[in-house]
PDB file of C-alpha atoms in Angstrom:
ATOM      1  CA  UNK A   1     -16.339  -3.353  -5.369  1.00 67.00           C
ATOM      2  CA  UNK A   2     -13.021  -4.738  -5.889  1.00 81.00           C
ATOM      3  CA  UNK A   3     -10.475  -3.756  -3.254  1.00 91.00           C
ATOM      4  CA  UNK A   4      -6.661  -3.645  -3.523  1.00 95.00           C
ATOM      5  CA  UNK A   5      -4.386  -5.841  -1.375  1.00 94.00           C
ATOM      6  CA  UNK A   6      -1.825  -4.707   1.039  1.00 95.00           C
ATOM      7  CA  UNK A   7       0.593  -6.436   3.498  1.00 94.00           C
ATOM      8  CA  UNK A   8       2.864  -5.183   6.222  1.00 95.00           C
ATOM      9  CA  UNK A   9       5.300  -8.007   5.794  1.00 94.00           C
ATOM     10  CA  UNK A  10       6.640  -9.646   2.593  1.00 92.00           C
ATOM     11  CA  UNK A  11       4.103 -12.250   1.308  1.00 91.00           C
ATOM     12  CA  UNK A  12       5.258 -15.850   1.195  1.00 91.00           C
ATOM     13  CA  UNK A  13       2.953 -16.732  -1.708  1.00 87.00           C
ATOM     14  CA  UNK A  14       3.193 -15.600  -5.306  1.00 89.00           C
ATOM     15  CA  UNK A  15       5.877 -13.146  -4.492  1.00 88.00           C
ATOM     16  CA  UNK A  16       6.341 -12.102  -7.966  1.00 89.00           C
ATOM     17  CA  UNK A  17       2.662 -10.736  -8.189  1.00 90.00           C
ATOM     18  CA  UNK A  18       3.376  -8.228  -5.326  1.00 93.00           C
ATOM     19  CA  UNK A  19       4.886  -4.751  -5.598  1.00 94.00           C
ATOM     20  CA  UNK A  20       6.881  -2.991  -2.867  1.00 96.00           C
ATOM     21  CA  UNK A  21       6.212   0.598  -1.780  1.00 97.00           C
ATOM     22  CA  UNK A  22       6.515   3.161   0.995  1.00 97.00           C
ATOM     23  CA  UNK A  23       3.514   4.717   2.582  1.00 97.00           C
ATOM     24  CA  UNK A  24       2.971   8.305   1.743  1.00 97.00           C
ATOM     25  CA  UNK A  25      -0.422   8.788   3.352  1.00 97.00           C
ATOM     26  CA  UNK A  26      -3.505   6.974   4.661  1.00 96.00           C
ATOM     27  CA  UNK A  27      -6.872   8.845   4.446  1.00 96.00           C
ATOM     28  CA  UNK A  28     -10.612   8.318   4.082  1.00 95.00           C
ATOM     29  CA  UNK A  29     -12.522   8.836   0.821  1.00 94.00           C
ATOM     30  CA  UNK A  30     -16.079   7.935   0.169  1.00 90.00           C
ATOM     31  CA  UNK A  31     -16.377   5.405   3.128  1.00 90.00           C
ATOM     32  CA  UNK A  32     -13.193   3.641   2.231  1.00 92.00           C
ATOM     33  CA  UNK A  33      -9.519   3.845   3.301  1.00 96.00           C
ATOM     34  CA  UNK A  34      -7.077   5.073   0.720  1.00 96.00           C
ATOM     35  CA  UNK A  35      -3.328   4.262   1.135  1.00 97.00           C
ATOM     36  CA  UNK A  36      -1.047   6.073  -1.140  1.00 97.00           C
ATOM     37  CA  UNK A  37       2.337   4.454  -1.691  1.00 97.00           C
ATOM     38  CA  UNK A  38       5.418   5.142  -3.649  1.00 97.00           C
ATOM     39  CA  UNK A  39       6.714   2.252  -5.406  1.00 96.00           C
ATOM     40  CA  UNK A  40      10.187   1.016  -4.534  1.00 92.00           C
ATOM     41  CA  UNK A  41      12.551   0.143  -7.476  1.00 78.00           C
ATOM     42  CA  UNK A  42      14.517  -3.038  -7.581  1.00 62.00           C
ATOM     43  CA  UNK A  43      17.530  -1.171  -6.152  1.00 58.00           C
ATOM     44  CA  UNK A  44      15.521  -0.017  -3.028  1.00 59.00           C
ATOM     45  CA  UNK A  45      14.919   3.575  -3.894  1.00 57.00           C
ATOM     46  CA  UNK A  46      11.511   5.099  -4.391  1.00 53.00           C
ATOM     47  CA  UNK A  47      10.434   5.927  -7.867  1.00 51.00           C
ATOM     48  CA  UNK A  48      10.101   9.743  -8.669  1.00 50.00           C
ATOM     49  CA  UNK A  49       6.735  10.881 -10.090  1.00 43.00           C
ATOM     50  CA  UNK A  50       6.622  12.179 -13.566  1.00 40.00           C
ATOM     51  CA  UNK A  51       4.657  15.245 -14.135  1.00 38.00           C
ATOM     52  CA  UNK A  52       2.877  14.972 -10.704  1.00 39.00           C
ATOM     53  CA  UNK A  53       0.894  11.950 -11.976  1.00 39.00           C
ATOM     54  CA  UNK A  54      -0.544   9.538  -9.517  1.00 45.00           C
ATOM     55  CA  UNK A  55      -0.551   5.749 -10.459  1.00 46.00           C
ATOM     56  CA  UNK A  56       0.884   5.670 -13.955  1.00 45.00           C
ATOM     57  CA  UNK A  57       4.397   6.697 -14.998  1.00 49.00           C
ATOM     58  CA  UNK A  58       6.168   5.565 -11.883  1.00 59.00           C
ATOM     59  CA  UNK A  59       4.481   7.904  -9.332  1.00 90.00           C
ATOM     60  CA  UNK A  60       2.473   7.239  -6.394  1.00 95.00           C
ATOM     61  CA  UNK A  61      -0.235   4.512  -6.333  1.00 95.00           C
ATOM     62  CA  UNK A  62      -3.648   4.771  -4.566  1.00 96.00           C
ATOM     63  CA  UNK A  63      -4.788   1.601  -2.969  1.00 96.00           C
ATOM     64  CA  UNK A  64      -8.550   1.363  -2.091  1.00 95.00           C
ATOM     65  CA  UNK A  65      -8.925  -0.940   0.943  1.00 95.00           C
ATOM     66  CA  UNK A  66     -11.578  -1.520   3.651  1.00 94.00           C
ATOM     67  CA  UNK A  67     -11.013  -0.057   7.292  1.00 94.00           C
ATOM     68  CA  UNK A  68     -10.728  -3.600   8.580  1.00 94.00           C
ATOM     69  CA  UNK A  69      -7.777  -4.319   6.257  1.00 93.00           C
ATOM     70  CA  UNK A  70      -6.182  -0.965   7.238  1.00 93.00           C
ATOM     71  CA  UNK A  71      -6.412  -1.755  10.924  1.00 93.00           C
ATOM     72  CA  UNK A  72      -4.916  -5.243  10.256  1.00 93.00           C
ATOM     73  CA  UNK A  73      -1.893  -4.159   8.194  1.00 91.00           C
ATOM     74  CA  UNK A  74      -1.214  -1.038  10.239  1.00 92.00           C
ATOM     75  CA  UNK A  75      -1.208  -3.267  13.456  1.00 92.00           C
ATOM     76  CA  UNK A  76       1.455  -5.455  11.881  1.00 93.00           C
ATOM     77  CA  UNK A  77       3.776  -2.590  10.934  1.00 94.00           C
ATOM     78  CA  UNK A  78       6.925  -2.385  13.075  1.00 91.00           C
ATOM     79  CA  UNK A  79       5.895   1.034  14.726  1.00 92.00           C
ATOM     80  CA  UNK A  80       5.032   1.907  18.256  1.00 89.00           C
ATOM     81  CA  UNK A  81       1.455   2.821  19.233  1.00 85.00           C
ATOM     82  CA  UNK A  82       0.587   6.311  18.008  1.00 85.00           C
ATOM     83  CA  UNK A  83       3.469   6.444  15.573  1.00 91.00           C
ATOM     84  CA  UNK A  84       2.765   7.515  11.962  1.00 92.00           C
ATOM     85  CA  UNK A  85       2.911   4.679   9.466  1.00 94.00           C
ATOM     86  CA  UNK A  86       4.107   7.230   6.739  1.00 96.00           C
ATOM     87  CA  UNK A  87       7.550   6.022   5.421  1.00 96.00           C
ATOM     88  CA  UNK A  88       6.911   2.357   6.367  1.00 96.00           C
ATOM     89  CA  UNK A  89       7.460  -0.350   3.575  1.00 96.00           C
ATOM     90  CA  UNK A  90       4.425  -2.446   2.459  1.00 97.00           C
ATOM     91  CA  UNK A  91       3.676  -4.902  -0.238  1.00 96.00           C
ATOM     92  CA  UNK A  92       0.727  -4.243  -2.457  1.00 96.00           C
ATOM     93  CA  UNK A  93      -1.332  -5.595  -5.376  1.00 94.00           C
ATOM     94  CA  UNK A  94      -3.562  -3.243  -7.298  1.00 91.00           C
ATOM     95  CA  UNK A  95      -6.789  -4.936  -8.033  1.00 86.00           C
ATOM     96  CA  UNK A  96      -9.226  -1.905  -8.048  1.00 56.00           C
ATOM     97  CA  UNK A  97     -12.232  -1.548 -10.114  1.00 49.00           C
TER      98      UNK A  97
END
């Protein structure tokens, strides 16, 4: 299974290949972690969904990652222990399959 990629800090490599988003939710589905992010436009604002779609059309994007990657990137977010990661900025690459 192909997993998506996510970073808590701006990548230093191939920066043009990464998208920026804001975490909307993190949950479990079918034994994997699903991180839902809202893409951030070049001006810094989040894109509004069109017609409630997820993924296409500028709406939310679901990233499928392993729990180990979730633990790694959440641990690197600038939040205190026990705080929610919702609303935090992340860099991601959709690879899914």
